[in-house]
Amino acid sequence: MNRFDNDTQVERIDERRWRAEVSPAWSIGVNPNGGYVLAVVLAAARDAIEHPHPLTTTAHFLKPATTGPAEVHVEVHKVGRRQSTVSGWLVQDGVERLRVLSSFGDLDTFAGPSRVTATPPDLPPVEECEQRSEAVLATLPEIARRVDLRLRPGVMFGPPADEHEAVFEGWVRFSDEREPDVASLPFLADAFPPPALRVVTASWIPTLELTVHVRAVPAPGWMRARFATRVMVDGLLEEDGELWDSAGRLVAQSRQLALVLPG
Amino acid sequence: MNRFDNDTQVERIDERRWRAEVSPAWSIGVNPNGGYVLAVVLAAARDAIEHPHPLTTTAHFLKPATTGPAEVHVEVHKVGRRQSTVSGWLVQDGVERLRVLSSFGDLDTFAGPSRVTATPPDLPPVEECEQRSEAVLATLPEIARRVDLRLRPGVMFGPPADEHEAVFEGWVRFSDEREPDVASLPFLADAFPPPALRVVTASWIPTLELTVHVRAVPAPGWMRARFATRVMVDGLLEEDGELWDSAGRLVAQSRQLALVLPG
């Protein structure tokens, strides 16, 4: 089994509780990545209802999760023809770590007008983008070994500068070449480093809240991604993300509210 | 008392429940506007915790509310130094109508870097924008009498056309000149008609989910607003909104996931 599927497995305990194991493989320092922990909660939520696709998911991060055993609790608010809405939350040592609200549906059942004016990032081919060397990876958090990011040339991680834009664009896939699917899109929408690091020094930029819309079932292959911050005031910022699949379709849109901690 | 404050009053029943009255003054047809019902839930949430500002709020709309009595339930997930996180939900006739997840904080306590590259919509002066006449208002839903929208000239409501952009830009304030504040921003972020109506025919475009970030305490006076849809696929669309205050600051960012119902 690939790493992501292995590390997001949950086991049902009863009607409302699932057992999970938070893996150390997706951490940034000692803290498991928020998008990874969200994927664990969504695995339990998916098990609780019939609809297959997390159309819209919001996570509020209350306290960093730790690696090791956890329980996921799920409460179903609505089961409808078009959507099922649930709350889910992850508990470790009796403390709630994140709270999730999500509506699931079936993207294959929607019918109606289509009109797209957004366009995917105009990137050079994957092989011309920056690949992180083993030497660089050794200096980066654990999660960087799980996700293969190929940034636009000339936009490497590095010291911030006033003349930079707070934007990261690049290709993305799992390092073990597991194909993207709807279950992994909320995670992949949180797998880039914060683009605000291009313009400010920070010890970290924790996410207070992350919302991801899954808009289409992704085709296999590399995805194009764009993450940008346009408004940072008193350290509080939004980060908007888009993921486009190899067929040129927008498959996920994300926005998070995050906070710059002094560097 | 002004209409918005009057119609979003809640009365505490016990530790976790508030009594409310859903007013018919904010309806679209027979359904109370979703942003208005959200404001009622946020009034109870605000009463349950100490932090004053709803930094980030997500609402999932489960079933249209009706006018008349309602109960709001609030569960507090976290009370921290920087944020308090709560769920809130509105119940009528024993049925949950919307489910809200919100983190409150105090915008005045944040300190950190600022850098803004977004700009407010470049609008003609208020008096040069389109004011809806009494004759037009008589044909519009009740909510149109509560909110004074002055759209960019030439971008009136009317039949959709392929050459249009799915964008509404204009000035906005309450019709009774109640000043904007953090409590009313989530409502005002849902008070424009859907910009998708500029390009497609629909009987309505109900919101499945709405997320609003309150980014600053608004200055008094007219606000500038921009709402746009860039990706509509099989009738499913996002709508991104921005509200800018009279001092030229971004005070709210919103995104909703909505669905085109055939016209």
mmCIF file of N, CA, C and O in Angstrom, chain B residues 180-229:
data_model
loop_
_atom_site.group_PDB
_atom_site.id
_atom_site.type_symbol
_atom_site.label_atom_id
_atom_site.label_comp_id
_atom_site.label_asym_id
_atom_site.label_seq_id
_atom_site.Cartn_x
_atom_site.Cartn_y
_atom_site.Cartn_z
ATOM 1 N N PRO B 180 -21.629 49.630 9.078
ATOM 2 C CA PRO B 180 -21.092 48.252 9.083
ATOM 3 C C PRO B 180 -20.261 48.002 10.335
ATOM 4 O O PRO B 180 -19.650 48.916 10.884
ATOM 5 N N ASP B 181 -20.270 46.771 10.803
ATOM 6 C CA ASP B 181 -19.400 46.354 11.912
ATOM 7 C C ASP B 181 -19.048 44.877 11.698
ATOM 8 O O ASP B 181 -19.492 44.273 10.709
ATOM 9 N N VAL B 182 -18.262 44.320 12.601
ATOM 10 C CA VAL B 182 -17.846 42.934 12.385
ATOM 11 C C VAL B 182 -19.035 41.973 12.418
ATOM 12 O O VAL B 182 -19.032 40.951 11.728
ATOM 13 N N ALA B 183 -20.077 42.297 13.198
ATOM 14 C CA ALA B 183 -21.233 41.393 13.304
ATOM 15 C C ALA B 183 -22.038 41.345 12.007
ATOM 16 O O ALA B 183 -22.692 40.344 11.704
ATOM 17 N N SER B 184 -21.993 42.424 11.236
ATOM 18 C CA SER B 184 -22.797 42.461 10.012
ATOM 19 C C SER B 184 -22.009 42.070 8.766
ATOM 20 O O SER B 184 -22.600 41.833 7.709
ATOM 21 N N LEU B 185 -20.679 41.966 8.867
ATOM 22 C CA LEU B 185 -19.883 41.638 7.670
ATOM 23 C C LEU B 185 -20.235 40.262 7.079
ATOM 24 O O LEU B 185 -20.354 40.139 5.860
ATOM 25 N N PRO B 186 -20.392 39.203 7.907
ATOM 26 C CA PRO B 186 -20.776 37.923 7.288
ATOM 27 C C PRO B 186 -22.095 38.015 6.526
ATOM 28 O O PRO B 186 -22.244 37.416 5.458
ATOM 29 N N PHE B 187 -23.043 38.780 7.046
ATOM 30 C CA PHE B 187 -24.290 38.982 6.299
ATOM 31 C C PHE B 187 -24.041 39.758 5.006
ATOM 32 O O PHE B 187 -24.491 39.368 3.926
ATOM 33 N N LEU B 188 -23.306 40.862 5.095
ATOM 34 C CA LEU B 188 -23.092 41.709 3.909
ATOM 35 C C LEU B 188 -22.292 40.970 2.829
ATOM 36 O O LEU B 188 -22.409 41.265 1.644
ATOM 37 N N ALA B 189 -21.495 39.963 3.260
ATOM 38 C CA ALA B 189 -20.746 39.153 2.286
ATOM 39 C C ALA B 189 -21.657 38.195 1.516
ATOM 40 O O ALA B 189 -21.209 37.542 0.581
ATOM 41 N N ASP B 190 -22.934 38.131 1.914
ATOM 42 C CA ASP B 190 -23.885 37.267 1.200
ATOM 43 C C ASP B 190 -25.078 38.075 0.686
ATOM 44 O O ASP B 190 -26.110 37.513 0.317
ATOM 45 N N ALA B 191 -24.948 39.397 0.624
ATOM 46 C CA ALA B 191 -26.108 40.241 0.333
ATOM 47 C C ALA B 191 -26.219 40.650 -1.129
ATOM 48 O O ALA B 191 -27.225 41.220 -1.543
ATOM 49 N N PHE B 192 -25.188 40.376 -1.927
ATOM 50 C CA PHE B 192 -25.280 40.656 -3.362
ATOM 51 C C PHE B 192 -25.995 39.495 -4.066
ATOM 52 O O PHE B 192 -25.921 38.360 -3.621
ATOM 53 N N PRO B 193 -26.655 39.787 -5.185
ATOM 54 C CA PRO B 193 -27.172 38.678 -5.990
ATOM 55 C C PRO B 193 -25.989 37.893 -6.576
ATOM 56 O O PRO B 193 -24.895 38.440 -6.736
ATOM 57 N N PRO B 194 -26.181 36.610 -6.895
ATOM 58 C CA PRO B 194 -25.071 35.814 -7.424
ATOM 59 C C PRO B 194 -24.569 36.367 -8.765
ATOM 60 O O PRO B 194 -25.359 36.546 -9.689
ATOM 61 N N PRO B 195 -23.271 36.645 -8.887
ATOM 62 C CA PRO B 195 -22.744 37.164 -10.152
ATOM 63 C C PRO B 195 -22.908 36.176 -11.310
ATOM 64 O O PRO B 195 -22.910 36.598 -12.469
ATOM 65 N N ALA B 196 -23.098 34.890 -10.997
ATOM 66 C CA ALA B 196 -23.328 33.909 -12.068
ATOM 67 C C ALA B 196 -24.588 34.234 -12.868
ATOM 68 O O ALA B 196 -24.712 33.832 -14.029
ATOM 69 N N LEU B 197 -25.540 34.985 -12.244
ATOM 70 C CA LEU B 197 -26.758 35.358 -12.966
ATOM 71 C C LEU B 197 -26.468 36.294 -14.140
ATOM 72 O O LEU B 197 -27.323 36.514 -14.990
ATOM 73 N N ARG B 198 -25.257 36.837 -14.173
ATOM 74 C CA ARG B 198 -24.868 37.663 -15.334
ATOM 75 C C ARG B 198 -24.646 36.802 -16.576
ATOM 76 O O ARG B 198 -24.682 37.308 -17.699
ATOM 77 N N VAL B 199 -24.371 35.505 -16.380
ATOM 78 C CA VAL B 199 -23.977 34.671 -17.530
ATOM 79 C C VAL B 199 -24.861 33.443 -17.753
ATOM 80 O O VAL B 199 -24.798 32.835 -18.818
ATOM 81 N N VAL B 200 -25.651 33.041 -16.753
ATOM 82 C CA VAL B 200 -26.533 31.888 -16.963
ATOM 83 C C VAL B 200 -27.931 32.179 -16.436
ATOM 84 O O VAL B 200 -28.115 33.008 -15.536
ATOM 85 N N THR B 201 -28.895 31.496 -16.994
ATOM 86 C CA THR B 201 -30.273 31.555 -16.513
ATOM 87 C C THR B 201 -30.437 30.525 -15.403
ATOM 88 O O THR B 201 -29.995 29.393 -15.542
ATOM 89 N N ALA B 202 -31.041 30.939 -14.308
ATOM 90 C CA ALA B 202 -31.239 30.019 -13.190
ATOM 91 C C ALA B 202 -32.509 30.405 -12.467
ATOM 92 O O ALA B 202 -32.859 31.590 -12.394
ATOM 93 N N SER B 203 -33.212 29.420 -11.920
ATOM 94 C CA SER B 203 -34.347 29.746 -11.053
ATOM 95 C C SER B 203 -33.808 30.283 -9.727
ATOM 96 O O SER B 203 -34.334 31.208 -9.153
ATOM 97 N N TRP B 204 -32.714 29.695 -9.259
ATOM 98 C CA TRP B 204 -31.989 30.246 -8.124
ATOM 99 C C TRP B 204 -30.632 29.563 -8.039
ATOM 100 O O TRP B 204 -30.382 28.555 -8.719
ATOM 101 N N ILE B 205 -29.742 30.150 -7.217
ATOM 102 C CA ILE B 205 -28.395 29.593 -7.051
ATOM 103 C C ILE B 205 -28.157 29.434 -5.555
ATOM 104 O O ILE B 205 -27.522 30.275 -4.918
ATOM 105 N N PRO B 206 -28.692 28.373 -4.947
ATOM 106 C CA PRO B 206 -28.570 28.237 -3.502
ATOM 107 C C PRO B 206 -27.127 27.973 -3.071
ATOM 108 O O PRO B 206 -26.359 27.312 -3.770
ATOM 109 N N THR B 207 -26.787 28.514 -1.913
ATOM 110 C CA THR B 207 -25.465 28.332 -1.328
ATOM 111 C C THR B 207 -25.423 27.011 -0.578
ATOM 112 O O THR B 207 -26.280 26.751 0.269
ATOM 113 N N LEU B 208 -24.429 26.187 -0.876
ATOM 114 C CA LEU B 208 -24.221 24.979 -0.069
ATOM 115 C C LEU B 208 -23.387 25.321 1.156
ATOM 116 O O LEU B 208 -23.637 24.831 2.245
ATOM 117 N N GLU B 209 -22.377 26.171 0.931
ATOM 118 C CA GLU B 209 -21.440 26.501 2.023
ATOM 119 C C GLU B 209 -20.904 27.904 1.807
ATOM 120 O O GLU B 209 -20.632 28.304 0.688
ATOM 121 N N LEU B 210 -20.776 28.643 2.890
ATOM 122 C CA LEU B 210 -20.241 30.010 2.844
ATOM 123 C C LEU B 210 -19.179 30.160 3.916
ATOM 124 O O LEU B 210 -19.416 29.807 5.076
ATOM 125 N N THR B 211 -18.003 30.663 3.533
ATOM 126 C CA THR B 211 -16.960 30.976 4.513
ATOM 127 C C THR B 211 -16.616 32.454 4.411
ATOM 128 O O THR B 211 -16.411 32.972 3.317
ATOM 129 N N VAL B 212 -16.570 33.119 5.559
ATOM 130 C CA VAL B 212 -16.251 34.550 5.603
ATOM 131 C C VAL B 212 -15.111 34.780 6.579
ATOM 132 O O VAL B 212 -15.191 34.360 7.744
ATOM 133 N N HIS B 213 -14.061 35.434 6.117
ATOM 134 C CA HIS B 213 -12.991 35.917 6.996
ATOM 135 C C HIS B 213 -13.236 37.399 7.283
ATOM 136 O O HIS B 213 -13.318 38.195 6.349
ATOM 137 N N VAL B 214 -13.352 37.749 8.538
ATOM 138 C CA VAL B 214 -13.429 39.160 8.926
ATOM 139 C C VAL B 214 -12.004 39.630 9.194
ATOM 140 O O VAL B 214 -11.340 39.137 10.122
ATOM 141 N N ARG B 215 -11.506 40.557 8.383
ATOM 142 C CA ARG B 215 -10.090 40.903 8.411
ATOM 143 C C ARG B 215 -9.800 42.222 9.124
ATOM 144 O O ARG B 215 -8.660 42.504 9.489
ATOM 145 N N ALA B 216 -10.815 43.066 9.263
ATOM 146 C CA ALA B 216 -10.602 44.338 9.969
ATOM 147 C C ALA B 216 -11.943 44.869 10.444
ATOM 148 O O ALA B 216 -12.996 44.493 9.917
ATOM 149 N N VAL B 217 -11.914 45.726 11.458
ATOM 150 C CA VAL B 217 -13.120 46.394 11.941
ATOM 151 C C VAL B 217 -13.430 47.517 10.959
ATOM 152 O O VAL B 217 -12.597 48.406 10.752
ATOM 153 N N PRO B 218 -14.589 47.494 10.309
ATOM 154 C CA PRO B 218 -14.844 48.469 9.243
ATOM 155 C C PRO B 218 -15.051 49.893 9.766
ATOM 156 O O PRO B 218 -15.664 50.102 10.811
ATOM 157 N N ALA B 219 -14.533 50.860 9.021
ATOM 158 C CA ALA B 219 -14.831 52.272 9.273
ATOM 159 C C ALA B 219 -16.273 52.550 8.840
ATOM 160 O O ALA B 219 -16.821 51.821 8.019
ATOM 161 N N PRO B 220 -16.893 53.603 9.402
ATOM 162 C CA PRO B 220 -18.268 53.938 8.988
ATOM 163 C C PRO B 220 -18.324 54.325 7.506
ATOM 164 O O PRO B 220 -17.322 54.713 6.921
ATOM 165 N N GLY B 221 -19.515 54.199 6.944
ATOM 166 C CA GLY B 221 -19.731 54.680 5.576
ATOM 167 C C GLY B 221 -19.911 53.570 4.566
ATOM 168 O O GLY B 221 -19.933 52.387 4.907
ATOM 169 N N TRP B 222 -20.071 53.987 3.320
ATOM 170 C CA TRP B 222 -20.237 53.052 2.208
ATOM 171 C C TRP B 222 -19.032 52.118 2.116
ATOM 172 O O TRP B 222 -17.891 52.542 2.279
ATOM 173 N N MET B 223 -19.294 50.861 1.786
ATOM 174 C CA MET B 223 -18.216 49.920 1.494
ATOM 175 C C MET B 223 -18.221 49.598 0.006
ATOM 176 O O MET B 223 -19.258 49.634 -0.655
ATOM 177 N N ARG B 224 -17.033 49.281 -0.505
ATOM 178 C CA ARG B 224 -16.924 48.801 -1.883
ATOM 179 C C ARG B 224 -16.901 47.278 -1.885
ATOM 180 O O ARG B 224 -16.252 46.671 -1.014
ATOM 181 N N ALA B 225 -17.576 46.660 -2.824
ATOM 182 C CA ALA B 225 -17.675 45.204 -2.856
ATOM 183 C C ALA B 225 -17.418 44.673 -4.259
ATOM 184 O O ALA B 225 -17.677 45.350 -5.254
ATOM 185 N N ARG B 226 -16.876 43.472 -4.295
ATOM 186 C CA ARG B 226 -16.672 42.770 -5.571
ATOM 187 C C ARG B 226 -16.981 41.298 -5.350
ATOM 188 O O ARG B 226 -16.468 40.688 -4.427
ATOM 189 N N PHE B 227 -17.839 40.750 -6.185
ATOM 190 C CA PHE B 227 -18.175 39.322 -6.136
ATOM 191 C C PHE B 227 -17.979 38.749 -7.528
ATOM 192 O O PHE B 227 -18.405 39.351 -8.513
ATOM 193 N N ALA B 228 -17.312 37.598 -7.613
ATOM 194 C CA ALA B 228 -16.979 37.033 -8.923
ATOM 195 C C ALA B 228 -16.996 35.515 -8.882
ATOM 196 O O ALA B 228 -16.654 34.899 -7.870
ATOM 197 N N THR B 229 -17.394 34.928 -9.990
ATOM 198 C CA THR B 229 -17.346 33.478 -10.194
ATOM 199 C C THR B 229 -16.439 33.195 -11.381
ATOM 200 O O THR B 229 -16.623 33.756 -12.455
#
